[in-house]
Coordinates of C-alpha atoms in Angstrom, one line a residue:
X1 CA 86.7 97.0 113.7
X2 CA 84.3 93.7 113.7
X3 CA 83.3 92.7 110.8
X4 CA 80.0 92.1 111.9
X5 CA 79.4 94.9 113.8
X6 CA 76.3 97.1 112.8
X7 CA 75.1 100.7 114.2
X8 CA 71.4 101.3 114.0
X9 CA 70.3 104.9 114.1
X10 CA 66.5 104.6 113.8
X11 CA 63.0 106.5 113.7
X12 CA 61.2 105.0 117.2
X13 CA 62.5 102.9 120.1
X14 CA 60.4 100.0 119.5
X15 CA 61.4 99.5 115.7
X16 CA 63.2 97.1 114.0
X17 CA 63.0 94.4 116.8
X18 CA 62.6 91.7 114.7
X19 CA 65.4 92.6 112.6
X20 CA 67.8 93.1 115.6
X21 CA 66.7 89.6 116.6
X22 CA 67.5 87.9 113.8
X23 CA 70.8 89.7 113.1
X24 CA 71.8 88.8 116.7
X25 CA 71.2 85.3 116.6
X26 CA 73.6 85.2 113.8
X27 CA 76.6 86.7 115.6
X28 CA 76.1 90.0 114.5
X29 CA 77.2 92.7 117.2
X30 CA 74.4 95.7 117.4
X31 CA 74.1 98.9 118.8
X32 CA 70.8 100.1 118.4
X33 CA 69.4 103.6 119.2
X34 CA 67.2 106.5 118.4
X35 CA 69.6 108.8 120.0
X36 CA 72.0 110.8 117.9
X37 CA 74.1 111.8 120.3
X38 CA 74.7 108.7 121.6
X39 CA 74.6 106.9 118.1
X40 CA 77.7 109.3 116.9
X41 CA 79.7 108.8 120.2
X42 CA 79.3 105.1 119.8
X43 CA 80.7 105.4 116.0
X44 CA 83.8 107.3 116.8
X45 CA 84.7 105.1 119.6
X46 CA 83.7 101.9 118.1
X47 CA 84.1 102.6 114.5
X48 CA 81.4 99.2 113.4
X49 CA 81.4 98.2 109.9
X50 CA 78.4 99.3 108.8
X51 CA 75.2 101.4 110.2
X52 CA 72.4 101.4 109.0
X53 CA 70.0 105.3 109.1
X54 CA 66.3 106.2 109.2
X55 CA 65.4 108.9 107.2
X56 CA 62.0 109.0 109.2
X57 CA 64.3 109.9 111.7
X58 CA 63.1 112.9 113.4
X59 CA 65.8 115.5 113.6
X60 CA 66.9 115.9 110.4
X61 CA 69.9 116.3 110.7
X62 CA 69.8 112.5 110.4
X63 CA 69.3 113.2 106.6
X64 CA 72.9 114.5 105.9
X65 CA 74.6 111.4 107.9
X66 CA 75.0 109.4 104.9
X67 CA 77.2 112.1 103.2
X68 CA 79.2 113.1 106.2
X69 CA 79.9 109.4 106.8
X70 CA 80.9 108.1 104.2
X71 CA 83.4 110.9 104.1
X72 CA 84.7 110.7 107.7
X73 CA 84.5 106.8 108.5
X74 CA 85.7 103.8 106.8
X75 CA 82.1 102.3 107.3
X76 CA 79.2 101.2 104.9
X77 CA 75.8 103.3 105.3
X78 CA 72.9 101.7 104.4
X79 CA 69.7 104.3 104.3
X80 CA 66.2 102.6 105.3
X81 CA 62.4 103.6 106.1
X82 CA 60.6 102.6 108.8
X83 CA 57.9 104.2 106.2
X84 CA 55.9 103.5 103.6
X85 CA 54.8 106.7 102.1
X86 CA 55.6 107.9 98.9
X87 CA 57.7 110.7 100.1
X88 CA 59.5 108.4 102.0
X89 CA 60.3 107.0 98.7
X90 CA 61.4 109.6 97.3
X91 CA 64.0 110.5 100.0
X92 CA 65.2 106.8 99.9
X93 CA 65.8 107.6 96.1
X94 CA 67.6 111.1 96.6
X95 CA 69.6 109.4 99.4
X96 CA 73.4 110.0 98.7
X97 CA 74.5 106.3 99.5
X98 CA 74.9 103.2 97.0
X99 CA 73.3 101.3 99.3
X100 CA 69.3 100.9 100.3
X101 CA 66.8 99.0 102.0
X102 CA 63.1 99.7 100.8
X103 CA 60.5 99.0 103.7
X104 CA 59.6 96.4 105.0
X105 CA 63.0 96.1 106.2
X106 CA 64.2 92.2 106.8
X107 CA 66.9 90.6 109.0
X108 CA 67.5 88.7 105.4
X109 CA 67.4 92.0 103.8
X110 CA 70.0 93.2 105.7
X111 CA 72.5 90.2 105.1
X112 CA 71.4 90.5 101.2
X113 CA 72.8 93.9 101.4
X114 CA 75.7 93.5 103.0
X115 CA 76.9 90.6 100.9
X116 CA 76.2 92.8 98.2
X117 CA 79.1 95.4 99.4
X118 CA 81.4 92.6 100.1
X119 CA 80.7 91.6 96.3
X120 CA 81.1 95.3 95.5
X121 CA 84.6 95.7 97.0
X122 CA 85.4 92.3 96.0
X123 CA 84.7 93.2 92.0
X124 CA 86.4 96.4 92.4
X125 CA 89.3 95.2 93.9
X126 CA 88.9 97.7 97.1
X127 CA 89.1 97.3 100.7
X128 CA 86.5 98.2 102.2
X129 CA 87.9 100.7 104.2
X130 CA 88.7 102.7 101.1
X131 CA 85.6 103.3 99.8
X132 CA 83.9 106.3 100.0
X133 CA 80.6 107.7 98.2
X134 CA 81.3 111.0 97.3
X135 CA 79.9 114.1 96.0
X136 CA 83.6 115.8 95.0
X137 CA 83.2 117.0 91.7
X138 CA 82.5 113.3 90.2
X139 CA 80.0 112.2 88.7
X140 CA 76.9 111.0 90.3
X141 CA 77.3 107.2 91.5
X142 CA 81.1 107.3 90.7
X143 CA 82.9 105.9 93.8
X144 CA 86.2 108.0 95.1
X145 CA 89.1 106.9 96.6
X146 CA 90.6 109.4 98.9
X147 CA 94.0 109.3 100.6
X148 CA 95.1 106.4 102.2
X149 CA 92.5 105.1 103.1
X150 CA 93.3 105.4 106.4
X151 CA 90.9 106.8 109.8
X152 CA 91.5 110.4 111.2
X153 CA 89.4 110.2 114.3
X154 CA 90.1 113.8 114.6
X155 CA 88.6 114.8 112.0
X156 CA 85.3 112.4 112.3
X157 CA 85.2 113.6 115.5
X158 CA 85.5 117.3 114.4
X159 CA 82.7 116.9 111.9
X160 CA 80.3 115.2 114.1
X161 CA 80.8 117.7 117.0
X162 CA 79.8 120.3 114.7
X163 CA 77.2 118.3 114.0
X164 CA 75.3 117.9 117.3
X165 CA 76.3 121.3 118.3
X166 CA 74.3 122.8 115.1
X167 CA 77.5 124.6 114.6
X168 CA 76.6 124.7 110.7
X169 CA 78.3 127.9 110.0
X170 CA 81.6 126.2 110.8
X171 CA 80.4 123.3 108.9
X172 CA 79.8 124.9 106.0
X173 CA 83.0 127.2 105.7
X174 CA 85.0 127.7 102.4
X175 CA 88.3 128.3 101.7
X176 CA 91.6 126.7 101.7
X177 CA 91.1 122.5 102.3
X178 CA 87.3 122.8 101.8
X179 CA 85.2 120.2 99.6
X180 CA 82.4 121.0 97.4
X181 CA 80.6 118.7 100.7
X182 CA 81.4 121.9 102.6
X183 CA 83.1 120.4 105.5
X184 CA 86.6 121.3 106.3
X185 CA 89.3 119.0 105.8
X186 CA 92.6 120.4 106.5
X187 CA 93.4 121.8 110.1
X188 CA 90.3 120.0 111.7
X189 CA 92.7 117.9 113.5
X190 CA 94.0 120.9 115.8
X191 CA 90.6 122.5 116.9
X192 CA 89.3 121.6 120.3
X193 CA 86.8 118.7 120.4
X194 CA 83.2 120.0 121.7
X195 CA 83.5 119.0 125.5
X196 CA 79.9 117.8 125.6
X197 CA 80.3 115.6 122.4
X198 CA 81.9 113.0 124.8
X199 CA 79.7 113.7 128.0
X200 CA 76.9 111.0 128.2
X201 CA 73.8 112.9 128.5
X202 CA 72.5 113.1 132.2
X203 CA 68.9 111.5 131.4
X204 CA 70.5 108.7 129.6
X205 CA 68.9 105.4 130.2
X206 CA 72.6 103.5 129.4
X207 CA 74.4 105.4 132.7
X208 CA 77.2 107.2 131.0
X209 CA 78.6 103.7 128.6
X210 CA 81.2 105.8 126.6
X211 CA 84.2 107.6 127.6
X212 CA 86.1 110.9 126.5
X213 CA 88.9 109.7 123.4
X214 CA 92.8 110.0 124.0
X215 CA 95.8 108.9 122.0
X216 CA 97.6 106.3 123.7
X217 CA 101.5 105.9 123.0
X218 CA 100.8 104.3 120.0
X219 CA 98.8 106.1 118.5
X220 CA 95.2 104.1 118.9
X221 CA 92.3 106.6 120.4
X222 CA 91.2 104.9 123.6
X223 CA 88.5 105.5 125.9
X224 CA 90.4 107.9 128.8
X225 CA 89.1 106.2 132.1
X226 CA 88.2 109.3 133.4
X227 CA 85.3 109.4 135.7
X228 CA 82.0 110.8 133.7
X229 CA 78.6 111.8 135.2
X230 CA 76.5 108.2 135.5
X231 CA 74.6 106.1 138.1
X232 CA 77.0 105.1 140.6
X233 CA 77.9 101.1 140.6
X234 CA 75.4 99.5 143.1
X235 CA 76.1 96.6 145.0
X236 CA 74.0 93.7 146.1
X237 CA 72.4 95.0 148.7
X238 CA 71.7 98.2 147.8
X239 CA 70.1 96.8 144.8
X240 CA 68.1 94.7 147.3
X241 CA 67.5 97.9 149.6
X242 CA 65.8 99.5 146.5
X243 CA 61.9 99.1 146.4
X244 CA 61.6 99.0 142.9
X245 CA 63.8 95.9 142.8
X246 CA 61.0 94.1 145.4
X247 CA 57.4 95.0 144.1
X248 CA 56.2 91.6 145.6
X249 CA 57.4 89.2 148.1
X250 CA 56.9 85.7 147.3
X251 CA 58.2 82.6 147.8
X252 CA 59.8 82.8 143.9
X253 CA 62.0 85.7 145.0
X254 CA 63.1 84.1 148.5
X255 CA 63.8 80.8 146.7
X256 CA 65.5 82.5 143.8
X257 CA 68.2 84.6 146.6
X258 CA 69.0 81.6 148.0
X259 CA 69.9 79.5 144.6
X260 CA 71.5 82.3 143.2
X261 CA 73.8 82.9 146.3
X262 CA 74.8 79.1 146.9
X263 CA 75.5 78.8 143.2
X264 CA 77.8 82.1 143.0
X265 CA 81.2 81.5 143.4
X266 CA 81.2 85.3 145.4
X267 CA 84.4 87.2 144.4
X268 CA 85.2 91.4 145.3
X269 CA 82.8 93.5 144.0
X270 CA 85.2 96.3 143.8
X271 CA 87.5 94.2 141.1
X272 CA 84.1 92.2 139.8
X273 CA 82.9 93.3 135.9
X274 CA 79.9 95.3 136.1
X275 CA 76.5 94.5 134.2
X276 CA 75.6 96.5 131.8
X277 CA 74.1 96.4 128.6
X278 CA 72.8 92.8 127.8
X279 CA 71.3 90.7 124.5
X280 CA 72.0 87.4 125.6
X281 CA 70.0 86.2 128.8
X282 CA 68.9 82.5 129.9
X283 CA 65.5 82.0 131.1
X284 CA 64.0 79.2 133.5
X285 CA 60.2 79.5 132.8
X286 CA 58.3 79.1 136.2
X287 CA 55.0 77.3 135.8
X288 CA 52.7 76.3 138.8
X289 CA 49.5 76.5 140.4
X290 CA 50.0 80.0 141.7
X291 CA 53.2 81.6 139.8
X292 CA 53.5 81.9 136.3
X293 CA 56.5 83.3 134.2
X294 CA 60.4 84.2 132.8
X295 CA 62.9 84.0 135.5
X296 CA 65.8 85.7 133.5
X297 CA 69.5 85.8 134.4
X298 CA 71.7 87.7 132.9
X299 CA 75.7 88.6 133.4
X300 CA 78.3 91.1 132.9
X301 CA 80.4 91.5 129.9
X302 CA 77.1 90.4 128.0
X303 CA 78.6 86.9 128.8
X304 CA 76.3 83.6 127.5
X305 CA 75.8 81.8 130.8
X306 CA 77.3 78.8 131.8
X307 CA 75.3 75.6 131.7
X308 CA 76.6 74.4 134.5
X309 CA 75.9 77.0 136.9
X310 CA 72.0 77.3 135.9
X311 CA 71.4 74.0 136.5
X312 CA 72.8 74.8 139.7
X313 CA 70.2 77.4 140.2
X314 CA 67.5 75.9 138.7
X315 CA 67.9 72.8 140.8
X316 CA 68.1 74.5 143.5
X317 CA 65.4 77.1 143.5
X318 CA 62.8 74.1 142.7
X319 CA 63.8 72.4 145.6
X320 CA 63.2 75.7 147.4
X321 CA 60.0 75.8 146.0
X322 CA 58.8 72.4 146.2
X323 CA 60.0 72.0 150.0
X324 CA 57.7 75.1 150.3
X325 CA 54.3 73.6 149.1
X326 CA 54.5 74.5 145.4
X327 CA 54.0 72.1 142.8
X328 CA 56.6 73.5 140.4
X329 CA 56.7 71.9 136.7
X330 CA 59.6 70.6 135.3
X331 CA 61.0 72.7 132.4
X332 CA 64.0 73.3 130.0
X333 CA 66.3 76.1 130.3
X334 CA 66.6 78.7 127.1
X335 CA 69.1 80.5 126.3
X336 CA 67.8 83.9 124.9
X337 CA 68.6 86.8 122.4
X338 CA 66.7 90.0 122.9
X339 CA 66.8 93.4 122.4
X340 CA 70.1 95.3 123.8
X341 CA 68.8 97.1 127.4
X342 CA 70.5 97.9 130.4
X343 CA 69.4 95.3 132.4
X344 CA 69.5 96.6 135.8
X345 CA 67.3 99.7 134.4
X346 CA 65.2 97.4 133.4
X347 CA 64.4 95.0 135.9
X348 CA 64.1 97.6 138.3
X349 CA 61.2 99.3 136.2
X350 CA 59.8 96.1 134.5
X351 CA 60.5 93.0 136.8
X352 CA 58.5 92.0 140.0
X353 CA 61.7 91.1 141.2
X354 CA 65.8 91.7 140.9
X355 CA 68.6 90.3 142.7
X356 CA 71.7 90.5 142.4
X357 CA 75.1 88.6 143.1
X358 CA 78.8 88.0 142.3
X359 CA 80.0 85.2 140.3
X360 CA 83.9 84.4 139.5
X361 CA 84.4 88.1 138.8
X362 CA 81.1 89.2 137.1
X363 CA 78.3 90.8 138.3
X364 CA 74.8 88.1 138.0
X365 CA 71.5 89.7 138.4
X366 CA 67.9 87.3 138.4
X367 CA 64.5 89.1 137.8
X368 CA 61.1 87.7 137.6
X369 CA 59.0 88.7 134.3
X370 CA 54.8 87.7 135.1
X371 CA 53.2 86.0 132.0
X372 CA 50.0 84.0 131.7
X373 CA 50.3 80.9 129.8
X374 CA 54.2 80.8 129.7
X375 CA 53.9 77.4 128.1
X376 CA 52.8 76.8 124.7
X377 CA 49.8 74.8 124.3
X378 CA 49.7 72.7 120.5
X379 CA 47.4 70.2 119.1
X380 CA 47.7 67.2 117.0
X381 CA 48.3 67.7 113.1
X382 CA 47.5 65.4 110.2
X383 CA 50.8 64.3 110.0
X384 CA 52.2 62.5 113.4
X385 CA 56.0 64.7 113.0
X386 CA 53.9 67.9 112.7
X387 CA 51.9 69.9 115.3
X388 CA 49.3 72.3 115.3
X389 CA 49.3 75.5 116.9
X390 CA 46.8 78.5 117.2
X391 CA 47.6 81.6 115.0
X392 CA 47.1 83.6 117.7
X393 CA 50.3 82.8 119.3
X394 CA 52.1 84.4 116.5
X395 CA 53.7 87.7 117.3
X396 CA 52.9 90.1 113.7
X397 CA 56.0 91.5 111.9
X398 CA 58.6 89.6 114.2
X399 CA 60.5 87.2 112.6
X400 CA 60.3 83.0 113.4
X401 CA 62.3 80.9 114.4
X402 CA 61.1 77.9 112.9
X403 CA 59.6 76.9 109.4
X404 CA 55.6 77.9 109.6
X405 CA 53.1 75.7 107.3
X406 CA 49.7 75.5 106.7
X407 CA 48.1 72.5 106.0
X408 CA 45.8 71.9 102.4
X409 CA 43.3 69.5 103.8
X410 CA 41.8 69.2 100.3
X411 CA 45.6 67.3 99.3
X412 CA 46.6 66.3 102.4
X413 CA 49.8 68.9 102.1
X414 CA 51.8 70.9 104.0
X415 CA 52.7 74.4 102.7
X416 CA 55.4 76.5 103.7
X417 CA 54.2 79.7 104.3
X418 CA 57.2 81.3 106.4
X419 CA 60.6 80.0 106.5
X420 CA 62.4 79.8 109.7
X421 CA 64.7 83.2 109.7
X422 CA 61.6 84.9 107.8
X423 CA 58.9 87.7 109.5
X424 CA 55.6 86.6 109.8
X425 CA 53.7 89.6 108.8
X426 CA 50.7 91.0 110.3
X427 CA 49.6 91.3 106.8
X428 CA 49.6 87.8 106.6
X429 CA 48.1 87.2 109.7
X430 CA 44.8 88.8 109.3
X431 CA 44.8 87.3 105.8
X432 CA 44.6 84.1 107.3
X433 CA 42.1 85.1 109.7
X434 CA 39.8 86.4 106.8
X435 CA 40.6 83.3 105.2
X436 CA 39.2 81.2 108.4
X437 CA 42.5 79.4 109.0
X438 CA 43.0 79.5 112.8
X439 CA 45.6 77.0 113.2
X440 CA 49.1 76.7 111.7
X441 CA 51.5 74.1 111.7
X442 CA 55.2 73.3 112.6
X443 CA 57.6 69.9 112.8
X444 CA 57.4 68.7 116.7
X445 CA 61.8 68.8 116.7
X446 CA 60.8 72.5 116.4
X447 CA 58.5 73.2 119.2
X448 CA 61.1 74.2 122.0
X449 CA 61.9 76.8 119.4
X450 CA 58.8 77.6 119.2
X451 CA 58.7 78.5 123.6
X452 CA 62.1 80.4 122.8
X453 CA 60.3 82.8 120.4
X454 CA 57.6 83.1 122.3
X455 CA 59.8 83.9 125.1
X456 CA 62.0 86.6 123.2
X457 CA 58.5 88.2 122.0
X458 CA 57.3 88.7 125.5
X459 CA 60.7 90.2 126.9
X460 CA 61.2 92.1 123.9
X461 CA 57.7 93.6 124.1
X462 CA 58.6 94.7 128.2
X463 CA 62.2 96.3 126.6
X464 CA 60.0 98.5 124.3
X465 CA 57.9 99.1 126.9
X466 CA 60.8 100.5 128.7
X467 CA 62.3 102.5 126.1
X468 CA 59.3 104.6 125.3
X469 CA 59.1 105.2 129.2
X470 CA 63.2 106.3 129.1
X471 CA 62.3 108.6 125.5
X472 CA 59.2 110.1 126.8
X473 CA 60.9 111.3 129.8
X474 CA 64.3 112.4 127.6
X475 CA 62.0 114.9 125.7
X476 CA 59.9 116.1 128.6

């Protein structure tokens, strides 16, 4: 299990972006979802070391995860809103976990909470794999220890199957090995998993990611191999034979082919990785007199790209590019964090453009995001380290990557007024606004931070974009 690995179960597609963002950048490993189905699989087969659950959440089944959890997993839960109602409140408060995040819901917030457990475990001289929050006949609050401390994946797997298959009866039974919780505990290891439990759904976005579980000789479950229902691998060129993958020919998309394929180092596609989900991506913005935009590469194994091999591209494409009449600006390469999406999916749906290649043994795909004004524009500050920059171009409730100030003209002062790692709020925003500040302020060192949050907003905005597509046609 990674210790900083974290499950999301949330209320809508597009939530929490800000907070996955700033968790990532920190090295935290996320699955994030709204599906339960696929939430659950990914939690037996995973097993992170924490998740974090919406009570918004819309099937409420969602509302008795933090019990059944905490009783099958060696995991932290962490209950959160998305709301801030009082009912909402008041489910937060009834919510049978120790631990609990009150909206708004922070990246900082998060950390807070989890170095809180650590400090929890640490004072009561627990692993945290022992710790369970139980509702056993204790009193309220008391933390259990039971058995071992050890992980039946049988049995987590047993409860949860019941679980999606509203098999509550079952759930609920009494008798010999049952717990005031109402779930079976003894003999759950022999009965047959539900089949579909382990059976990506057919209208999944994600293209069947998780396999069926089987005990290898020693003992570890492991993903079978077996072959599952999913979107069969495509190669380069059928990629390229796809229309969605071409909405528009230009001379970005010729150009961008040819770098990527004299950079590749082509291997087998048939023993090459396959690209799948992605967070980390580099960018090369494209900025001329005609084309404006992220040209985003991505790889398989979520891999962070080599240096050496975009400057490769990059060099090449704006040779391409210049050779063919356009006067291309020079820019710096990002390397980005955004929301987890299957990339090909994505590009296909949201790109004007996807290619696709082989390099060393990993799959490389290129697509072409539009955007007006790809470049931030900034003005001159008071101070000659500082910079000025229009409050428009910051994104509401998404956290920054850089310390924003406003400047006191009255005492010639600088104010911090979010700290790098913090969420500007909307709140804040159209306080300012009402206020008639138009301009804020950040240290020059800061500003190609300042294009990589810009960046990250834009793409992240196209991912959400793409999930409410994927969800609305789940539920049609």
């Amino acid at each position: 299990m990674v210790k900083k690995s974290l499950l999301i179960i949330k209320s809508s597609p597009g939530g929490l972006g800000n907070v996955e963002g700033f968790l990532r950048n920190r090295d935290w490993v996320i699955k994030s979802t709204t599906n339960l189905k696929e939430a659950l699989i990914f939690l037996v087969q995973q097993q992170p070391a924490f998740v974090m659950i919406s009570i918004d959440h819309p099937n409420k089944k969602v509302r008795n995860l933090p019990k059944i959890l905490a009783q099958a997993f060696p995991v932290c839960v962490i209950a959160f809103s998305e709301d801030t109602s009082a009912a909402t409140y008041e489910l937060l408060n009834a919510c049978p976990t120790e631990y609990i995040l009150y909206p708004p819901v922070t990246g900082p917030a998060v950390e807070r909470t989890v170095n809180k457990y650590y400090k929890d475990m640490q004072t009561r001289g627990l692993t945290p794999h022992q710790v369970r929050s139980a509702d056993d006949g204790t009193q309220d609050g008391v933390i259990a220890i039971k058995g071992d401390g050890s992980f039946n994946p049988a049995n987590a797997q047993n409860i949860l199957a019941q679980m999606l298959a509203g098999d509550e009866s079952s759930a609920m039974m009494s008798g010999p090995g049952s717990q005031k919780s109402g779930f079976a505990t003894q003999g759950m290891g022999q009965t047959p998993l539900h089949g579909s439990m382990f059976t990506p759904h057919p209208k999944s976005a994600h293209g069947g990611l998780y396999a069926p579980l089987a005990k290898n000789p020693y003992g570890t479950w492991v993903p079978t191999g077996g072959s599952l229902p999913q979107h069969s691998r495509r190669t380069p060129e059928e990629i390229e034979a796809d229309p969605r993958a071409t909405k528009n020919d230009s001379v970005i998309l010729r150009g961008t082919k040819q770098a990527l394929e004299s950079a590749c180092n082509i291997t087998s596609f048939q023993d090459s990785a396959s690209l799948q989900q992605t967070t980390n991506v580099a960018c090369i913005v494209i900025e001329s007199s005609r084309f404006s935009g992220y040209l985003i590469t991505a790889m398989a194994k979520n891999k962070n790209i080599d240096s050496a091999f975009m400057e490769k591209v990059q060099t090449r494409l704006f040779r391409f590019l210049k050779e063919n009449g356009e006067d291309i600006k020079e820019s710096e390469r990002m390397d980005l964090q955004i929301k987890q999406v299957p990339f090909e999916d994505w590009a296909l749906d949201c790109a004007e453009f996807l290619r696709k290649s082989l390099h060393e043994g990993n799959e490389v795909a290129m697509a072409f995001f539009p955007c007006n004004n790809v470049q931030t524009r900034y003005g001159d500050s008071p101070a000659e380290e500082m910079a000025s920059i229009k409050l428009e171009e910051m994104a509401g409730n998404v956290a920054v990557e850089f310390n924003v100030y406003i400047y006191l003209p009255r005492n010639n002062k600088y104010v911090l007024y979010t700290p790098r790692g913090g969420v500007f709020y909307n709140v804040q925003k159209e306080r300012l606004k009402n206020q008639g500040i138009s301009q804020l302020h950040i240290l020059k060192g800061d500003l190609q931070d300042l294009d990589r949050y810009k960046a990250q907003n834009f793409l992240n905005e196209k991912i959400q974009e793409f999930e409410e597509k994927v969800s609305a046609k789940e539920t049609a």
